[in-house]
PDB file of C-alpha atoms in Angstrom:
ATOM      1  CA  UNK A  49     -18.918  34.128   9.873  1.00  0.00           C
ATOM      2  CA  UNK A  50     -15.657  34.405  12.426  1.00  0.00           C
ATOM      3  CA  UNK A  51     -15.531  30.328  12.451  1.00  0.00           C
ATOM      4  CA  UNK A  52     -15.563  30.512   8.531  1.00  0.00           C
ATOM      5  CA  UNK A  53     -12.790  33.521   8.291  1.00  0.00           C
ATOM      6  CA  UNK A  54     -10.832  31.362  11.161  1.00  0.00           C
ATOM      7  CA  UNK A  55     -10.753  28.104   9.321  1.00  0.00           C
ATOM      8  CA  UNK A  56     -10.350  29.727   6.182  1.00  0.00           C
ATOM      9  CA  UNK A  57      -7.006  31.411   7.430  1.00  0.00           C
ATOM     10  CA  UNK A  58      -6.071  28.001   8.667  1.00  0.00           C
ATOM     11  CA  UNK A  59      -6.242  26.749   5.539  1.00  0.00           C
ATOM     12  CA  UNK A  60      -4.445  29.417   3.866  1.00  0.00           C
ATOM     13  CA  UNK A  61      -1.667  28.679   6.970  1.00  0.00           C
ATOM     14  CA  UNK A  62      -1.637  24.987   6.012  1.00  0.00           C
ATOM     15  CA  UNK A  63      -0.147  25.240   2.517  1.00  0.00           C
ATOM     16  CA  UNK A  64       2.881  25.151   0.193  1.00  0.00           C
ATOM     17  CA  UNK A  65       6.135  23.974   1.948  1.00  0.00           C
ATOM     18  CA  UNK A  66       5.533  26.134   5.145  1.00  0.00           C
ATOM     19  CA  UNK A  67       1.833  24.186   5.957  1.00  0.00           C
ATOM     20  CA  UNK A  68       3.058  20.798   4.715  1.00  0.00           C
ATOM     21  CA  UNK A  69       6.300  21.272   7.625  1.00  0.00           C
ATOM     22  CA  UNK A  70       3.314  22.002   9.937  1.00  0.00           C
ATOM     23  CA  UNK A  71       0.810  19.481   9.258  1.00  0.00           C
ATOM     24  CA  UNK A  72       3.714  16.710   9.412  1.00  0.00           C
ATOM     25  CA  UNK A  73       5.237  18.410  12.751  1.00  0.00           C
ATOM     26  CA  UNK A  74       2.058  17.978  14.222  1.00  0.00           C
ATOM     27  CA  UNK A  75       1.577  14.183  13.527  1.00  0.00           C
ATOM     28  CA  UNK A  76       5.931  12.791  14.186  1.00  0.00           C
ATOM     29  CA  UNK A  77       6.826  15.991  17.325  1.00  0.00           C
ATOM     30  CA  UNK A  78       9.883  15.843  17.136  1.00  0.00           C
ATOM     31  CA  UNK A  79      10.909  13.533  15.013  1.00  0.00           C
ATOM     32  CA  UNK A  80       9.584  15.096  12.022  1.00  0.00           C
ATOM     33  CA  UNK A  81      12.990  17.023  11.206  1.00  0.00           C
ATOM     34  CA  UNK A  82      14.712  13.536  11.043  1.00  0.00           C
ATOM     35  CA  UNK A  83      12.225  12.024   9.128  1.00  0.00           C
ATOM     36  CA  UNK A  84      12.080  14.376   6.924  1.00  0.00           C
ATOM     37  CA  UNK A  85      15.895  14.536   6.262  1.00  0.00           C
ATOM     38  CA  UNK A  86      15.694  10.720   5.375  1.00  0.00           C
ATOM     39  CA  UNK A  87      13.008  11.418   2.752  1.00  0.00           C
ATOM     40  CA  UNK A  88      15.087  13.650   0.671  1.00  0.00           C
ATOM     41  CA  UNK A  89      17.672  11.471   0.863  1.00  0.00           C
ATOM     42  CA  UNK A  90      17.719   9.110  -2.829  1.00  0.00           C
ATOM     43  CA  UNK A  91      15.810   6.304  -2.458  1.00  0.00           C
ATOM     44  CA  UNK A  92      17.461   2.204  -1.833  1.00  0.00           C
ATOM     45  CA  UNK A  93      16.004  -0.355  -3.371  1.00  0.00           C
ATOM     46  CA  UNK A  94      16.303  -4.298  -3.770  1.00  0.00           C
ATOM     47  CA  UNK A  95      16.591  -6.177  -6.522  1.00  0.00           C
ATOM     48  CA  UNK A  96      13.453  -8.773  -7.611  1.00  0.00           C
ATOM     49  CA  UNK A  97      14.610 -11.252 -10.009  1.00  0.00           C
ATOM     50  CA  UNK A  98      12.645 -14.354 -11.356  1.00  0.00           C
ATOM     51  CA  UNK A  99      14.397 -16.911 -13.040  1.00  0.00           C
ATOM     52  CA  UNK A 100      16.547 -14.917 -16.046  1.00  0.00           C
ATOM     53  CA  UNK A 101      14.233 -12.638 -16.476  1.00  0.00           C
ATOM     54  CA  UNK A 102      15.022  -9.352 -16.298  1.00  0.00           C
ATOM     55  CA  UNK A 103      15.229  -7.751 -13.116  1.00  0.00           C
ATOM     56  CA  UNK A 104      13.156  -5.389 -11.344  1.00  0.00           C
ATOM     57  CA  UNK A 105      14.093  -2.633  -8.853  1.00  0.00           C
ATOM     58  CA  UNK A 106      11.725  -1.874  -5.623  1.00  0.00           C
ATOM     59  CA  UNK A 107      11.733  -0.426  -2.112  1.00  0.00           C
ATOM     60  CA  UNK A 108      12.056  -3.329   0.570  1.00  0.00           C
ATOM     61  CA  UNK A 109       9.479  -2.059   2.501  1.00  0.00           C
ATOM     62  CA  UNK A 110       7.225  -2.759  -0.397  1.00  0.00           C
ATOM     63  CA  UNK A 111       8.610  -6.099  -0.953  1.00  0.00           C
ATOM     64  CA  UNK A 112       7.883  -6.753   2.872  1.00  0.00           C
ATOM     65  CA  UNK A 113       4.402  -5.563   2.906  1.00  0.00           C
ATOM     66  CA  UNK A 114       3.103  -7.461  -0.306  1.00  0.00           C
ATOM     67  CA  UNK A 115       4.911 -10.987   0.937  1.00  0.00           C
ATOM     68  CA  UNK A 116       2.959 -11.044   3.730  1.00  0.00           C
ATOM     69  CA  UNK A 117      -0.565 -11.581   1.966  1.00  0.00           C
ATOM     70  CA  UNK A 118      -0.826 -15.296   3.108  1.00  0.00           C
ATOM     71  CA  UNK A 119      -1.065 -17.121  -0.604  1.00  0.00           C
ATOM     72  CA  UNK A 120      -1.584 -20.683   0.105  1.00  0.00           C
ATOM     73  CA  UNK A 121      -4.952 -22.000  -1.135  1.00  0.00           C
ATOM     74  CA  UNK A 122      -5.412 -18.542  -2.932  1.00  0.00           C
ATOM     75  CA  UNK A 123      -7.280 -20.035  -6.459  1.00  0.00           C
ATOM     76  CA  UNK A 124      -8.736 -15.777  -7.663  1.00  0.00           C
ATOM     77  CA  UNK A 125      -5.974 -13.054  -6.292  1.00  0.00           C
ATOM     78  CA  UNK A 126      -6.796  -9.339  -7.267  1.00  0.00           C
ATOM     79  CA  UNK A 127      -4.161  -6.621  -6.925  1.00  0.00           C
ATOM     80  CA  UNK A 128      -6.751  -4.118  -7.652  1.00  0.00           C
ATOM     81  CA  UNK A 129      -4.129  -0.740  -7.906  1.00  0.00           C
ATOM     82  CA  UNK A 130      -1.602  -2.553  -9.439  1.00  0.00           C
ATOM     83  CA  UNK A 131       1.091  -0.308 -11.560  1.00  0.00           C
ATOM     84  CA  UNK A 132       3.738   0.569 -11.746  1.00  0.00           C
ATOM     85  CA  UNK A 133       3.748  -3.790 -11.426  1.00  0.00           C
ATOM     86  CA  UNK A 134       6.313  -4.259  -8.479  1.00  0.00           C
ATOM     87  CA  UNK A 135       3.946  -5.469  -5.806  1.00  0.00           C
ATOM     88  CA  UNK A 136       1.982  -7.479  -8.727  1.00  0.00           C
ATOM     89  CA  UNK A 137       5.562  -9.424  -9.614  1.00  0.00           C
ATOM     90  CA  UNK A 138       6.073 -10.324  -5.617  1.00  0.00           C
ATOM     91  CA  UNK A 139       2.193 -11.807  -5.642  1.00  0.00           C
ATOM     92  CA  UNK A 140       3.113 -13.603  -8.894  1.00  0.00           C
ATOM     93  CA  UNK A 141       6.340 -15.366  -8.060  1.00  0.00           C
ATOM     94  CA  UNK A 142       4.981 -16.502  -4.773  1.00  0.00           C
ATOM     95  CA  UNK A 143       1.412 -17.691  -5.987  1.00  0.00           C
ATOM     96  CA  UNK A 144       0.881 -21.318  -6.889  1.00  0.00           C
ATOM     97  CA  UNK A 145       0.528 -23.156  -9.834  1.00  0.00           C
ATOM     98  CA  UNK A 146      -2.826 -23.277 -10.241  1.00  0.00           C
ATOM     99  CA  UNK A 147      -3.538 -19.468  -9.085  1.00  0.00           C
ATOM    100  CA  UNK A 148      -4.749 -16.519 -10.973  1.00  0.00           C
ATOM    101  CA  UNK A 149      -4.014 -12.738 -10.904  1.00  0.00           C
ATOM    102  CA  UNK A 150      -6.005  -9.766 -11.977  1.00  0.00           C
ATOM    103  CA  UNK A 151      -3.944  -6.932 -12.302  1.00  0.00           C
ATOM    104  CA  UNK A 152      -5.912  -3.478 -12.580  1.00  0.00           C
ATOM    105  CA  UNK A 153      -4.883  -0.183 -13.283  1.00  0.00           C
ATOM    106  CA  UNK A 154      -7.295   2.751 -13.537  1.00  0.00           C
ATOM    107  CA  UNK A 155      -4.949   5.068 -15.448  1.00  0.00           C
ATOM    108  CA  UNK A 156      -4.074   3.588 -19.074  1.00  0.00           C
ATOM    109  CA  UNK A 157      -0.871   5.366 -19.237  1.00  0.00           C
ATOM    110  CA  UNK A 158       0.364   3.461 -16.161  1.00  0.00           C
ATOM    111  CA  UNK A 159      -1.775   0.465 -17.160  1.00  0.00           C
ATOM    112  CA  UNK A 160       0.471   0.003 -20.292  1.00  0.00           C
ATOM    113  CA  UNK A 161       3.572   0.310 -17.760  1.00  0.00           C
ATOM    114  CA  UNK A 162       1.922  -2.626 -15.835  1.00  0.00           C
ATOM    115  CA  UNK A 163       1.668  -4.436 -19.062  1.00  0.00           C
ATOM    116  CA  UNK A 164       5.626  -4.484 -20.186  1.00  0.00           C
ATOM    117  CA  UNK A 165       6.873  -5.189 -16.032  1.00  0.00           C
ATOM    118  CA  UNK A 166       4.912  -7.946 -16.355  1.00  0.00           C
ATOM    119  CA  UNK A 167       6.165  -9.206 -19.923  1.00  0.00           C
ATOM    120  CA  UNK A 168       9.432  -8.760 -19.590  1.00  0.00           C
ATOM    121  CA  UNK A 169      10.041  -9.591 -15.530  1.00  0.00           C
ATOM    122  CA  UNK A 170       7.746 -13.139 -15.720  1.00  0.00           C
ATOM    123  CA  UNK A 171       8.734 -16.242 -17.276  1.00  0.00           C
ATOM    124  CA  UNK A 172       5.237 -17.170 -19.850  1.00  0.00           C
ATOM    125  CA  UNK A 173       3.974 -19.975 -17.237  1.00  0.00           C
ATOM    126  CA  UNK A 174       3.776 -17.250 -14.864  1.00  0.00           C
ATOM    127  CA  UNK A 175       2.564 -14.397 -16.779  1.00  0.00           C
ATOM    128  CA  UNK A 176      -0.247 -16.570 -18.683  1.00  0.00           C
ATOM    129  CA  UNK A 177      -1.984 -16.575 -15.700  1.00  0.00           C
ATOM    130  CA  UNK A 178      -1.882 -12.967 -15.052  1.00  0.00           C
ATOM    131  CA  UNK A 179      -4.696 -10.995 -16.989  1.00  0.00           C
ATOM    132  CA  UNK A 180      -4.531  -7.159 -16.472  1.00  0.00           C
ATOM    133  CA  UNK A 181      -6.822  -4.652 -16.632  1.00  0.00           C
ATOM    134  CA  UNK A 182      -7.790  -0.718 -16.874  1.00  0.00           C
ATOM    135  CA  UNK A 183     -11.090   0.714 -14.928  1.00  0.00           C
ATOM    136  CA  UNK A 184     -11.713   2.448 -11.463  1.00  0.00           C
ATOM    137  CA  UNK A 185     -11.276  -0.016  -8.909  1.00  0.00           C
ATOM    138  CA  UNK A 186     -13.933   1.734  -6.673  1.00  0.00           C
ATOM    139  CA  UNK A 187     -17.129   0.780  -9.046  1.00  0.00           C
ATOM    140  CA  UNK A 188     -16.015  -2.995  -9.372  1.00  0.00           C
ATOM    141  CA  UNK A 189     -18.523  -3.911  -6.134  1.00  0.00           C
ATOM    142  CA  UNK A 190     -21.569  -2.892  -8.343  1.00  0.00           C
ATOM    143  CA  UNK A 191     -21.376  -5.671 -10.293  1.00  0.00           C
ATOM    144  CA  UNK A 192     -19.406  -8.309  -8.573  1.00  0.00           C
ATOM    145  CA  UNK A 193     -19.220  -9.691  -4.895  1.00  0.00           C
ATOM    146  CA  UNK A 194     -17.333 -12.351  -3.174  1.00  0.00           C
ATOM    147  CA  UNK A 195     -15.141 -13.620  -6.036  1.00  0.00           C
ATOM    148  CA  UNK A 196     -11.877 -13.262  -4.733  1.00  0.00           C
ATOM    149  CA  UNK A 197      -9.839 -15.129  -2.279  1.00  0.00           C
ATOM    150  CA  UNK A 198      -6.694 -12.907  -1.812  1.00  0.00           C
ATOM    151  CA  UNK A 199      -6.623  -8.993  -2.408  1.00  0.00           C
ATOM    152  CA  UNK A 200      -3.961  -6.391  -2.447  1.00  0.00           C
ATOM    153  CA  UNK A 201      -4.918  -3.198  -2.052  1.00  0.00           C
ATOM    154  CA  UNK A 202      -1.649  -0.685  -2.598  1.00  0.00           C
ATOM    155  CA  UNK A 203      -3.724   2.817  -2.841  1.00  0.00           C
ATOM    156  CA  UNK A 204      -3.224   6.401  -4.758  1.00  0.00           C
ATOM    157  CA  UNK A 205      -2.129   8.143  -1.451  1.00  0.00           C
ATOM    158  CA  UNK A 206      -0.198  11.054  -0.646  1.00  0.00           C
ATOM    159  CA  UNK A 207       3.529  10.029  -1.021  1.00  0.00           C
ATOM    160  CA  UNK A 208       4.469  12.808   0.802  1.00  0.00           C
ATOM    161  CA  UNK A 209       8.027  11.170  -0.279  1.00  0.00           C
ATOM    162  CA  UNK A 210       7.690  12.523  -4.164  1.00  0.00           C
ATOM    163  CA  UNK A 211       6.390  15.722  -2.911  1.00  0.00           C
ATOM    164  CA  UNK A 212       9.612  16.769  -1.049  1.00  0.00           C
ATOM    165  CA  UNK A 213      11.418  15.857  -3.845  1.00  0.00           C
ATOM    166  CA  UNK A 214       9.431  18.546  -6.429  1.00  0.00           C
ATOM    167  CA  UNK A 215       8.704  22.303  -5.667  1.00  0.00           C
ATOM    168  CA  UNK A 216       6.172  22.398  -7.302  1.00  0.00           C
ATOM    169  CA  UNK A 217       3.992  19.484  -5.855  1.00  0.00           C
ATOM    170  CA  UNK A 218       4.946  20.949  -2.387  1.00  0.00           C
ATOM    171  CA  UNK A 219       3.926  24.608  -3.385  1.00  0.00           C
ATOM    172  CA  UNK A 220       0.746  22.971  -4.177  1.00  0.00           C
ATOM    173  CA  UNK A 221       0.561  20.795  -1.445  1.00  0.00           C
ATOM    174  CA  UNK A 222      -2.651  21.579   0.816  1.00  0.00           C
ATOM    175  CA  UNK A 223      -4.376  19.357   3.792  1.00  0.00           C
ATOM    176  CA  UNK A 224      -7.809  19.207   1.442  1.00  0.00           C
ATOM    177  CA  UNK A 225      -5.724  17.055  -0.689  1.00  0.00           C
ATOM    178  CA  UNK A 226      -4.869  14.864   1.822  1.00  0.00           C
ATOM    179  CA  UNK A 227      -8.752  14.415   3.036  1.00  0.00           C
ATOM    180  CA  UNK A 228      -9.832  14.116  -0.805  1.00  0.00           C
ATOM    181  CA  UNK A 229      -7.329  11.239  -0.887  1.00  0.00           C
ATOM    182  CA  UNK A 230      -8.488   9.978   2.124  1.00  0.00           C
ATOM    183  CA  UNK A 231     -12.046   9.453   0.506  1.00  0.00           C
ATOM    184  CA  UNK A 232     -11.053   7.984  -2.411  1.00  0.00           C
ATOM    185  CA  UNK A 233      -8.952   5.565  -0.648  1.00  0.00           C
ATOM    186  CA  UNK A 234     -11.908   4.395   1.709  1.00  0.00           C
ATOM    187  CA  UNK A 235     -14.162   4.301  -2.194  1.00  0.00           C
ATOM    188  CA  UNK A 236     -11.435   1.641  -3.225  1.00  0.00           C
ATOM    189  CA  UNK A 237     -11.105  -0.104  -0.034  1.00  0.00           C
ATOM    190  CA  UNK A 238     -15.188  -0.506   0.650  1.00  0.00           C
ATOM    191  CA  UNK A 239     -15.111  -1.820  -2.998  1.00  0.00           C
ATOM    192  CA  UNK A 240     -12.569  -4.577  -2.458  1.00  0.00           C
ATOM    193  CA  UNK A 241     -13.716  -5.533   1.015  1.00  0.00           C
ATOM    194  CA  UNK A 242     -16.797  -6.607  -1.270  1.00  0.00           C
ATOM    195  CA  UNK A 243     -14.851  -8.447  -3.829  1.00  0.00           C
ATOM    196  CA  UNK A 244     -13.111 -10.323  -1.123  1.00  0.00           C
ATOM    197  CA  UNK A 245     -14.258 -13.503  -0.260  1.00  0.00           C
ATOM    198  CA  UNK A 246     -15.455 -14.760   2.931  1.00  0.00           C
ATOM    199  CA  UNK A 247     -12.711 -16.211   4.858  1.00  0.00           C
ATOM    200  CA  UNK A 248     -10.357 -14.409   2.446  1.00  0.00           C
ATOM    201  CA  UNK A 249      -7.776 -11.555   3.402  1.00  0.00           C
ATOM    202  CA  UNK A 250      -7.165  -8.032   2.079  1.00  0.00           C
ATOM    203  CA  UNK A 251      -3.825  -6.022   2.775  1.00  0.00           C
ATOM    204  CA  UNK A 252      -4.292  -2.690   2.304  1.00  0.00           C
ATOM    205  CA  UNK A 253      -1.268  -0.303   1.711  1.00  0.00           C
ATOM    206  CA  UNK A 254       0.290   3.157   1.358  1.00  0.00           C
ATOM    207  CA  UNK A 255       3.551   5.057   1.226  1.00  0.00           C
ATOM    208  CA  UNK A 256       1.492   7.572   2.730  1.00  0.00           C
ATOM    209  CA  UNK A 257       2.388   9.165   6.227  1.00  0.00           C
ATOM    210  CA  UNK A 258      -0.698  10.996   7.600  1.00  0.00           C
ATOM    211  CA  UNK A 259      -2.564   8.670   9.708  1.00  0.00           C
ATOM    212  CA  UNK A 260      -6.184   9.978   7.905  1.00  0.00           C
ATOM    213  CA  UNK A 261      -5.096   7.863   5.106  1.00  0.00           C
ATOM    214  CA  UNK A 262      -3.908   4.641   7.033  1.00  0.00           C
ATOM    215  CA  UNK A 263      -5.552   4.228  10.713  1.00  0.00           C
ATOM    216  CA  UNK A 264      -8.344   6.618   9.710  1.00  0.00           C
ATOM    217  CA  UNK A 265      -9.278   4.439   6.538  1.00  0.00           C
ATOM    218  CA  UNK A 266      -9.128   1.047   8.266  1.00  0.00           C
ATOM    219  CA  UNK A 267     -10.698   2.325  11.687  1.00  0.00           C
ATOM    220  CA  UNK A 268     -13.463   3.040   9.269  1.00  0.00           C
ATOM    221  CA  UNK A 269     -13.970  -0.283   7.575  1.00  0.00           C
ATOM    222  CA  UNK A 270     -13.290  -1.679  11.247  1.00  0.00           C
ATOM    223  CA  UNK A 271     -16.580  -0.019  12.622  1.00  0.00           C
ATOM    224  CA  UNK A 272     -18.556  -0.577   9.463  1.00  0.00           C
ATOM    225  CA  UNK A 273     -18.266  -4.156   8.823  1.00  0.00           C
ATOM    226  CA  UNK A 274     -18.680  -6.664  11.558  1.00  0.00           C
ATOM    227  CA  UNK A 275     -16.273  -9.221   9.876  1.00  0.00           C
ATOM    228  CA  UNK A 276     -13.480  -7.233   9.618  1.00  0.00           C
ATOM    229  CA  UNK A 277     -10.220  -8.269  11.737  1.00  0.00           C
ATOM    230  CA  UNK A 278      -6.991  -7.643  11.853  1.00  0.00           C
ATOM    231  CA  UNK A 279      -4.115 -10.323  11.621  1.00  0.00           C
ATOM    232  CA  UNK A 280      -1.388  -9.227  13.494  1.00  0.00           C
ATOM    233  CA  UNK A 281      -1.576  -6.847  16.703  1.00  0.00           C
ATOM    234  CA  UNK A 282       1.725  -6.474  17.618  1.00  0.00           C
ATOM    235  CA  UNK A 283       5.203  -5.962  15.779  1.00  0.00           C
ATOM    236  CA  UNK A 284       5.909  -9.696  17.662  1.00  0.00           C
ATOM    237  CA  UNK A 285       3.196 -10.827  15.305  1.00  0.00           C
ATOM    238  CA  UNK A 286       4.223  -9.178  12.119  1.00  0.00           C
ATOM    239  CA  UNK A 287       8.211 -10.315  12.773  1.00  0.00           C
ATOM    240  CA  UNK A 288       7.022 -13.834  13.009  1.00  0.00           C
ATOM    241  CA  UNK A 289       5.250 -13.550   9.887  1.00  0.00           C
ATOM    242  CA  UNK A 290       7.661 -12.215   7.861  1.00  0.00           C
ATOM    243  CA  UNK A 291      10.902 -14.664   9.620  1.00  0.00           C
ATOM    244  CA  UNK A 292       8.210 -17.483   7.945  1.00  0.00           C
ATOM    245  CA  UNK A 293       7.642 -16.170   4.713  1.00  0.00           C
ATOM    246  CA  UNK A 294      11.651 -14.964   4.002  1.00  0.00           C
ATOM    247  CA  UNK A 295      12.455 -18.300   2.688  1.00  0.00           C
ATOM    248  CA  UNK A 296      10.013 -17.657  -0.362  1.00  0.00           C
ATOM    249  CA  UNK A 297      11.181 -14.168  -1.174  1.00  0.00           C
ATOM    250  CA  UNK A 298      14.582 -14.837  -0.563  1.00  0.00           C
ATOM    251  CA  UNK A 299      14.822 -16.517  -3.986  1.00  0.00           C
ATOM    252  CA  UNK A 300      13.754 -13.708  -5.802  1.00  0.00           C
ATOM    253  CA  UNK A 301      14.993 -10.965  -3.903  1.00  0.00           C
ATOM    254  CA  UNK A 302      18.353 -12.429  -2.208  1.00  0.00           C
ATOM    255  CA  UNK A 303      19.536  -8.567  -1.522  1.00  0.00           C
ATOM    256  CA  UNK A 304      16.496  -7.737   0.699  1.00  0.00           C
ATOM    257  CA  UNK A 305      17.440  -6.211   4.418  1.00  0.00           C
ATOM    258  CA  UNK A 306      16.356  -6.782   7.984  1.00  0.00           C
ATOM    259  CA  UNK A 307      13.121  -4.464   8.448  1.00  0.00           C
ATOM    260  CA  UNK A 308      11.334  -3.540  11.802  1.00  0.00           C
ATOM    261  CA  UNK A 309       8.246  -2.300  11.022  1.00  0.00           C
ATOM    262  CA  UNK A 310       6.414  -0.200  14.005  1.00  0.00           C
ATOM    263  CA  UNK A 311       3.019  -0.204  15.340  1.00  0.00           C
ATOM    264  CA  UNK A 312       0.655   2.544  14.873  1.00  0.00           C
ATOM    265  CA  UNK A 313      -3.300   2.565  15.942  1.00  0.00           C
ATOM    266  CA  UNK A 314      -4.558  -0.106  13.005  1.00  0.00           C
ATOM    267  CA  UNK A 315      -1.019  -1.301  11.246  1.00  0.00           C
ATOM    268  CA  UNK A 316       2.423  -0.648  10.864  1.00  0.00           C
ATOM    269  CA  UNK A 317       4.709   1.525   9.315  1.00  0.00           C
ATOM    270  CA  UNK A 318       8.253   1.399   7.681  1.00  0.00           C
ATOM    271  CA  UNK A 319      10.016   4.605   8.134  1.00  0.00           C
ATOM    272  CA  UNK A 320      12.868   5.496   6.636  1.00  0.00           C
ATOM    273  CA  UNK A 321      14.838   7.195   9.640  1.00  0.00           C
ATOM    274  CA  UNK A 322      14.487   4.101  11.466  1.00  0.00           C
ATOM    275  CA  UNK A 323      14.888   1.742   8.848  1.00  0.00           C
ATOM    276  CA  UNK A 324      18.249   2.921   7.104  1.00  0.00           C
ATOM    277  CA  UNK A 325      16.153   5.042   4.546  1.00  0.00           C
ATOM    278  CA  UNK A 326      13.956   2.371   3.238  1.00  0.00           C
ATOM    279  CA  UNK A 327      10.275   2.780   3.020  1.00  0.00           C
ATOM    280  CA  UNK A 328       7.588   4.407   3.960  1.00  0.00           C
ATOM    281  CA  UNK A 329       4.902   2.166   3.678  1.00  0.00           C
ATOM    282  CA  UNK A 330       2.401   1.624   6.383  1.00  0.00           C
ATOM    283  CA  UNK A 331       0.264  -1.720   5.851  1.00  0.00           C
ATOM    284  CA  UNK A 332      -2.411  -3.744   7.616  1.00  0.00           C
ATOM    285  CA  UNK A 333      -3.317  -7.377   6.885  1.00  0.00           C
ATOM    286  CA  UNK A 334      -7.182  -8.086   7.439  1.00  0.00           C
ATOM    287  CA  UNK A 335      -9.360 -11.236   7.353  1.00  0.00           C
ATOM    288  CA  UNK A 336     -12.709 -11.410   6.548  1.00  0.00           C
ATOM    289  CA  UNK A 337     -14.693 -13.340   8.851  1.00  0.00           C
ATOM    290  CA  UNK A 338     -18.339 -12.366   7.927  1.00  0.00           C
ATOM    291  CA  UNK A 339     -20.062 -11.327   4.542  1.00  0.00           C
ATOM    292  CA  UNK A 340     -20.975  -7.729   3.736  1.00  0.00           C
ATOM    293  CA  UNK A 341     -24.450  -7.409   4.962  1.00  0.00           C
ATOM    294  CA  UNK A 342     -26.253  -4.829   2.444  1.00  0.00           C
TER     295      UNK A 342
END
């Protein structure tokens, strides 16, 4: 009964904006006060333009992470949490001709947001070969396996971001939320590590900072499934990737700045009081060597 009173008061410790300055203390030392001084600061964001279309406004970091899901000899791409549609327009430019995107969206609301980035961002020869759609992400494994070659995986986390910008989220803010998020990202991810193909790769995403929902998801999948690996091991790695993939996102996004993305445990993060205010976004790029064994 003591243990249960203890972690109950805990708990009750951990809340609102008093809890939330803990919790976060805890994880960045001290760093945390700077870090959180660049999150209340407005957001920056680049500019993603295709052809005349009209153009579309997004954090850097994002455009960073997305661009480096390799695309060449991708036929089936999924970007399986896809709205508001800015990570889904990056995949699209880049893709080739004879690729196709499915574009999902659980919520309809956000779905139908999806639906008029893509219409009025994408010239037709692009967007014909986009289909989207609106269902929970996390059951698509009970019917289908293997059957895509490229995935993007850019989760509901907690975007601790938003909530310092809105009383009341932070009042409400609580560490149970962060664990329930936590399982619902590893219900998504399990799914699309199914989908994926063997030989494919998956990058999985947040603009999340609490490790549970970035190195704590991954480290999972890591353990459970033999032929999961991770692409790049050191920020060496990642900068290479990225110097040889600017040339293609250059033409859409000629505005986009120099990024230095940092290692953590399983991937990287962008942080915006290292990275003059852009991000976060953590993101890890993995390749699937073996098929799920049931």
């Amino acid at each position: 009964m003591g243990k249960k009173n203890a972690k109950n008061q805990t708990l009750k410790k951990l809340s609102g904006k008093e809890g939330f300055d803990e919790y976060y203390a805890e994880i960045f030392g001290t760093r945390w006060e700077n870090l959180k001084c660049a999150l209340s600061l407005e957001n920056k964001y680049a500019t993603w333009q295709v052809q005349d279309k009209e153009k579309y406004f997004l954090d850097p970091a994002s455009v960073f992470a997305a661009s480096l899901l390799p695309l060449d000899g991708a036929k089936e791409i999924l970007d399986l949490c896809a709205a508001p549609g800015g990570k889904t327009l990056v995949i699209s430019s880049r893709m080739g001709s004879e690729s196709v995107l499915v574009s999902n969206e659980r919520s309809a609301s956000r779905k139908q947001r999806l639906s008029l980035v893509c219409d009025n961002c994408l010239p037709q020869d692009i967007r014909s070969r986009i289909k989207i759609s609106c269902s929970d992400g996390s059951k698509w494994c009970t019917t289908q396996i293997e059957c895509y070659d490229r995935i993007l995986l850019d989760v509901p986390c907690s975007s601790e971001r938003h909530v310092l910008a809105d009383e009341k989220y932070l009042d409400d803010w609580s560490p149970s939320r962060v664990k329930s998020l936590a399982m619902e990202q590893w219900a998504l991810l399990s799914s699309a590590w199914r989908l994926l193909r063997t030989g494919g790769y998956l990058l999985y995403s947040t603009c999340a900072l609490c490790p549970l929902e970035n190195d704590g998801v991954i480290s999972r999948l890591l353990k459970k499934f033999e032929g999961a690996e991770q692409v790049f091991l050191d920020e060496e790695s990642v900068q290479k990737a990225w110097n040889e993939t600017f040339e293609s996102v250059k033409k859409f996004c000629s505005d986009m700045p120099s990024l230095f993305p940092e290692r953590t445990q399983c991937g990287f993060h962008i942080l915006p009081d290292k990275q003059n205010g852009y991000g976060p976004i953590w993101f890890v790029l993995l390749h699937k060597t073996k098929p799920v064994i049931k």
